[in-house]
Amino acid sequence: SFSDIITTLKNIYHINTIKTDTYDDLYRTLTSHYTQDPTHTVEKSIEIFLRQYETVFEINLLAGITYKKMEVYRVLICLNLRET
């Protein structure tokens, strides 16, 4: 329906307006945890990495799921338009 198309267009617009200008700051914050203390053992460095990476992994996973859902939704809308 027309309202579905409007919703899709709004979603596409909002995804494309996500700002990535804070990437460098986020990257520095994450890497600073690994370079901060030269006395860290390998085990401690791995522990810090895994703690930080858990959040990164969760964000990537949720973003991937969201993207796939939007892709399926877009296909369903296209199929619905063909039927009308």
mmCIF file with all atom_site columns, N, CA, C and O in Angstrom, residues 26 30 52-67:
data_model
loop_
_atom_site.group_PDB
_atom_site.id
_atom_site.type_symbol
_atom_site.label_atom_id
_atom_site.label_alt_id
_atom_site.label_comp_id
_atom_site.label_asym_id
_atom_site.label_entity_id
_atom_site.label_seq_id
_atom_site.pdbx_PDB_ins_code
_atom_site.Cartn_x
_atom_site.Cartn_y
_atom_site.Cartn_z
_atom_site.occupancy
_atom_site.B_iso_or_equiv
_atom_site.pdbx_formal_charge
_atom_site.auth_seq_id
_atom_site.auth_comp_id
_atom_site.auth_asym_id
_atom_site.auth_atom_id
_atom_site.pdbx_PDB_model_num
ATOM 1  N N  . LEU A 1 26 ? 35.526 7.015  18.289 1.00 0.00 ? 26 LEU A N  1
ATOM 2  C CA . LEU A 1 26 ? 35.191 5.691  18.823 1.00 0.00 ? 26 LEU A CA 1
ATOM 3  C C  . LEU A 1 26 ? 36.352 4.719  18.652 1.00 0.00 ? 26 LEU A C  1
ATOM 4  O O  . LEU A 1 26 ? 36.671 3.949  19.556 1.00 0.00 ? 26 LEU A O  1
ATOM 5  N N  . LEU A 1 30 ? 38.371 2.807  21.687 1.00 0.00 ? 30 LEU A N  1
ATOM 6  C CA . LEU A 1 30 ? 38.533 1.351  21.779 1.00 0.00 ? 30 LEU A CA 1
ATOM 7  C C  . LEU A 1 30 ? 40.000 0.950  21.807 1.00 0.00 ? 30 LEU A C  1
ATOM 8  O O  . LEU A 1 30 ? 40.415 0.134  22.629 1.00 0.00 ? 30 LEU A O  1
ATOM 9  N N  . GLN A 1 52 ? 35.472 -5.339 25.334 1.00 0.00 ? 52 GLN A N  1
ATOM 10 C CA . GLN A 1 52 ? 35.128 -4.284 24.382 1.00 0.00 ? 52 GLN A CA 1
ATOM 11 C C  . GLN A 1 52 ? 34.437 -4.861 23.156 1.00 0.00 ? 52 GLN A C  1
ATOM 12 O O  . GLN A 1 52 ? 33.486 -4.288 22.640 1.00 0.00 ? 52 GLN A O  1
ATOM 13 N N  . TYR A 1 53 ? 34.931 -6.001 22.675 1.00 0.00 ? 53 TYR A N  1
ATOM 14 C CA . TYR A 1 53 ? 34.405 -6.558 21.439 1.00 0.00 ? 53 TYR A CA 1
ATOM 15 C C  . TYR A 1 53 ? 32.985 -7.077 21.607 1.00 0.00 ? 53 TYR A C  1
ATOM 16 O O  . TYR A 1 53 ? 32.220 -7.109 20.657 1.00 0.00 ? 53 TYR A O  1
ATOM 17 N N  . GLU A 1 54 ? 32.605 -7.462 22.812 1.00 0.00 ? 54 GLU A N  1
ATOM 18 C CA . GLU A 1 54 ? 31.244 -7.935 23.047 1.00 0.00 ? 54 GLU A CA 1
ATOM 19 C C  . GLU A 1 54 ? 30.218 -6.886 22.610 1.00 0.00 ? 54 GLU A C  1
ATOM 20 O O  . GLU A 1 54 ? 29.237 -7.199 21.939 1.00 0.00 ? 54 GLU A O  1
ATOM 21 N N  . THR A 1 55 ? 30.475 -5.631 22.959 1.00 0.00 ? 55 THR A N  1
ATOM 22 C CA . THR A 1 55 ? 29.576 -4.546 22.570 1.00 0.00 ? 55 THR A CA 1
ATOM 23 C C  . THR A 1 55 ? 29.594 -4.341 21.059 1.00 0.00 ? 55 THR A C  1
ATOM 24 O O  . THR A 1 55 ? 28.538 -4.198 20.430 1.00 0.00 ? 55 THR A O  1
ATOM 25 N N  . VAL A 1 56 ? 30.774 -4.347 20.474 1.00 0.00 ? 56 VAL A N  1
ATOM 26 C CA . VAL A 1 56 ? 30.904 -4.161 19.025 1.00 0.00 ? 56 VAL A CA 1
ATOM 27 C C  . VAL A 1 56 ? 30.182 -5.287 18.285 1.00 0.00 ? 56 VAL A C  1
ATOM 28 O O  . VAL A 1 56 ? 29.433 -5.050 17.329 1.00 0.00 ? 56 VAL A O  1
ATOM 29 N N  . PHE A 1 57 ? 30.358 -6.511 18.747 1.00 0.00 ? 57 PHE A N  1
ATOM 30 C CA . PHE A 1 57 ? 29.715 -7.656 18.113 1.00 0.00 ? 57 PHE A CA 1
ATOM 31 C C  . PHE A 1 57 ? 28.199 -7.547 18.200 1.00 0.00 ? 57 PHE A C  1
ATOM 32 O O  . PHE A 1 57 ? 27.491 -7.793 17.222 1.00 0.00 ? 57 PHE A O  1
ATOM 33 N N  . GLU A 1 58 ? 27.686 -7.160 19.363 1.00 0.00 ? 58 GLU A N  1
ATOM 34 C CA . GLU A 1 58 ? 26.246 -7.036 19.536 1.00 0.00 ? 58 GLU A CA 1
ATOM 35 C C  . GLU A 1 58 ? 25.666 -5.967 18.609 1.00 0.00 ? 58 GLU A C  1
ATOM 36 O O  . GLU A 1 58 ? 24.625 -6.165 17.984 1.00 0.00 ? 58 GLU A O  1
ATOM 37 N N  . ILE A 1 59 ? 26.366 -4.843 18.491 1.00 0.00 ? 59 ILE A N  1
ATOM 38 C CA . ILE A 1 59 ? 25.907 -3.776 17.600 1.00 0.00 ? 59 ILE A CA 1
ATOM 39 C C  . ILE A 1 59 ? 25.900 -4.270 16.154 1.00 0.00 ? 59 ILE A C  1
ATOM 40 O O  . ILE A 1 59 ? 24.927 -4.064 15.420 1.00 0.00 ? 59 ILE A O  1
ATOM 41 N N  . ASN A 1 60 ? 26.968 -4.948 15.738 1.00 0.00 ? 60 ASN A N  1
ATOM 42 C CA . ASN A 1 60 ? 27.029 -5.471 14.368 1.00 0.00 ? 60 ASN A CA 1
ATOM 43 C C  . ASN A 1 60 ? 25.933 -6.495 14.110 1.00 0.00 ? 60 ASN A C  1
ATOM 44 O O  . ASN A 1 60 ? 25.311 -6.500 13.047 1.00 0.00 ? 60 ASN A O  1
ATOM 45 N N  . LEU A 1 61 ? 25.687 -7.343 15.081 1.00 0.00 ? 61 LEU A N  1
ATOM 46 C CA . LEU A 1 61 ? 24.660 -8.360 14.934 1.00 0.00 ? 61 LEU A CA 1
ATOM 47 C C  . LEU A 1 61 ? 23.272 -7.725 14.794 1.00 0.00 ? 61 LEU A C  1
ATOM 48 O O  . LEU A 1 61 ? 22.516 -8.063 13.888 1.00 0.00 ? 61 LEU A O  1
ATOM 49 N N  . LEU A 1 62 ? 22.964 -6.776 15.660 1.00 0.00 ? 62 LEU A N  1
ATOM 50 C CA . LEU A 1 62 ? 21.666 -6.111 15.593 1.00 0.00 ? 62 LEU A CA 1
ATOM 51 C C  . LEU A 1 62 ? 21.509 -5.302 14.309 1.00 0.00 ? 62 LEU A C  1
ATOM 52 O O  . LEU A 1 62 ? 20.431 -5.270 13.713 1.00 0.00 ? 62 LEU A O  1
ATOM 53 N N  . ALA A 1 63 ? 22.587 -4.665 13.872 1.00 0.00 ? 63 ALA A N  1
ATOM 54 C CA . ALA A 1 63 ? 22.526 -3.912 12.613 1.00 0.00 ? 63 ALA A CA 1
ATOM 55 C C  . ALA A 1 63 ? 22.276 -4.851 11.444 1.00 0.00 ? 63 ALA A C  1
ATOM 56 O O  . ALA A 1 63 ? 21.479 -4.547 10.548 1.00 0.00 ? 63 ALA A O  1
ATOM 57 N N  . GLY A 1 64 ? 22.930 -5.999 11.446 1.00 0.00 ? 64 GLY A N  1
ATOM 58 C CA . GLY A 1 64 ? 22.727 -6.976 10.385 1.00 0.00 ? 64 GLY A CA 1
ATOM 59 C C  . GLY A 1 64 ? 21.304 -7.513 10.356 1.00 0.00 ? 64 GLY A C  1
ATOM 60 O O  . GLY A 1 64 ? 20.699 -7.652 9.292  1.00 0.00 ? 64 GLY A O  1
ATOM 61 N N  . ILE A 1 65 ? 20.758 -7.807 11.530 1.00 0.00 ? 65 ILE A N  1
ATOM 62 C CA . ILE A 1 65 ? 19.379 -8.294 11.612 1.00 0.00 ? 65 ILE A CA 1
ATOM 63 C C  . ILE A 1 65 ? 18.419 -7.229 11.114 1.00 0.00 ? 65 ILE A C  1
ATOM 64 O O  . ILE A 1 65 ? 17.493 -7.515 10.349 1.00 0.00 ? 65 ILE A O  1
ATOM 65 N N  . THR A 1 66 ? 18.638 -5.990 11.532 1.00 0.00 ? 66 THR A N  1
ATOM 66 C CA . THR A 1 66 ? 17.772 -4.890 11.101 1.00 0.00 ? 66 THR A CA 1
ATOM 67 C C  . THR A 1 66 ? 17.828 -4.722 9.588  1.00 0.00 ? 66 THR A C  1
ATOM 68 O O  . THR A 1 66 ? 16.801 -4.564 8.927  1.00 0.00 ? 66 THR A O  1
ATOM 69 N N  . TYR A 1 67 ? 19.026 -4.783 9.033  1.00 0.00 ? 67 TYR A N  1
ATOM 70 C CA . TYR A 1 67 ? 19.188 -4.633 7.589  1.00 0.00 ? 67 TYR A CA 1
ATOM 71 C C  . TYR A 1 67 ? 18.447 -5.744 6.843  1.00 0.00 ? 67 TYR A C  1
ATOM 72 O O  . TYR A 1 67 ? 17.751 -5.490 5.857  1.00 0.00 ? 67 TYR A O  1
#
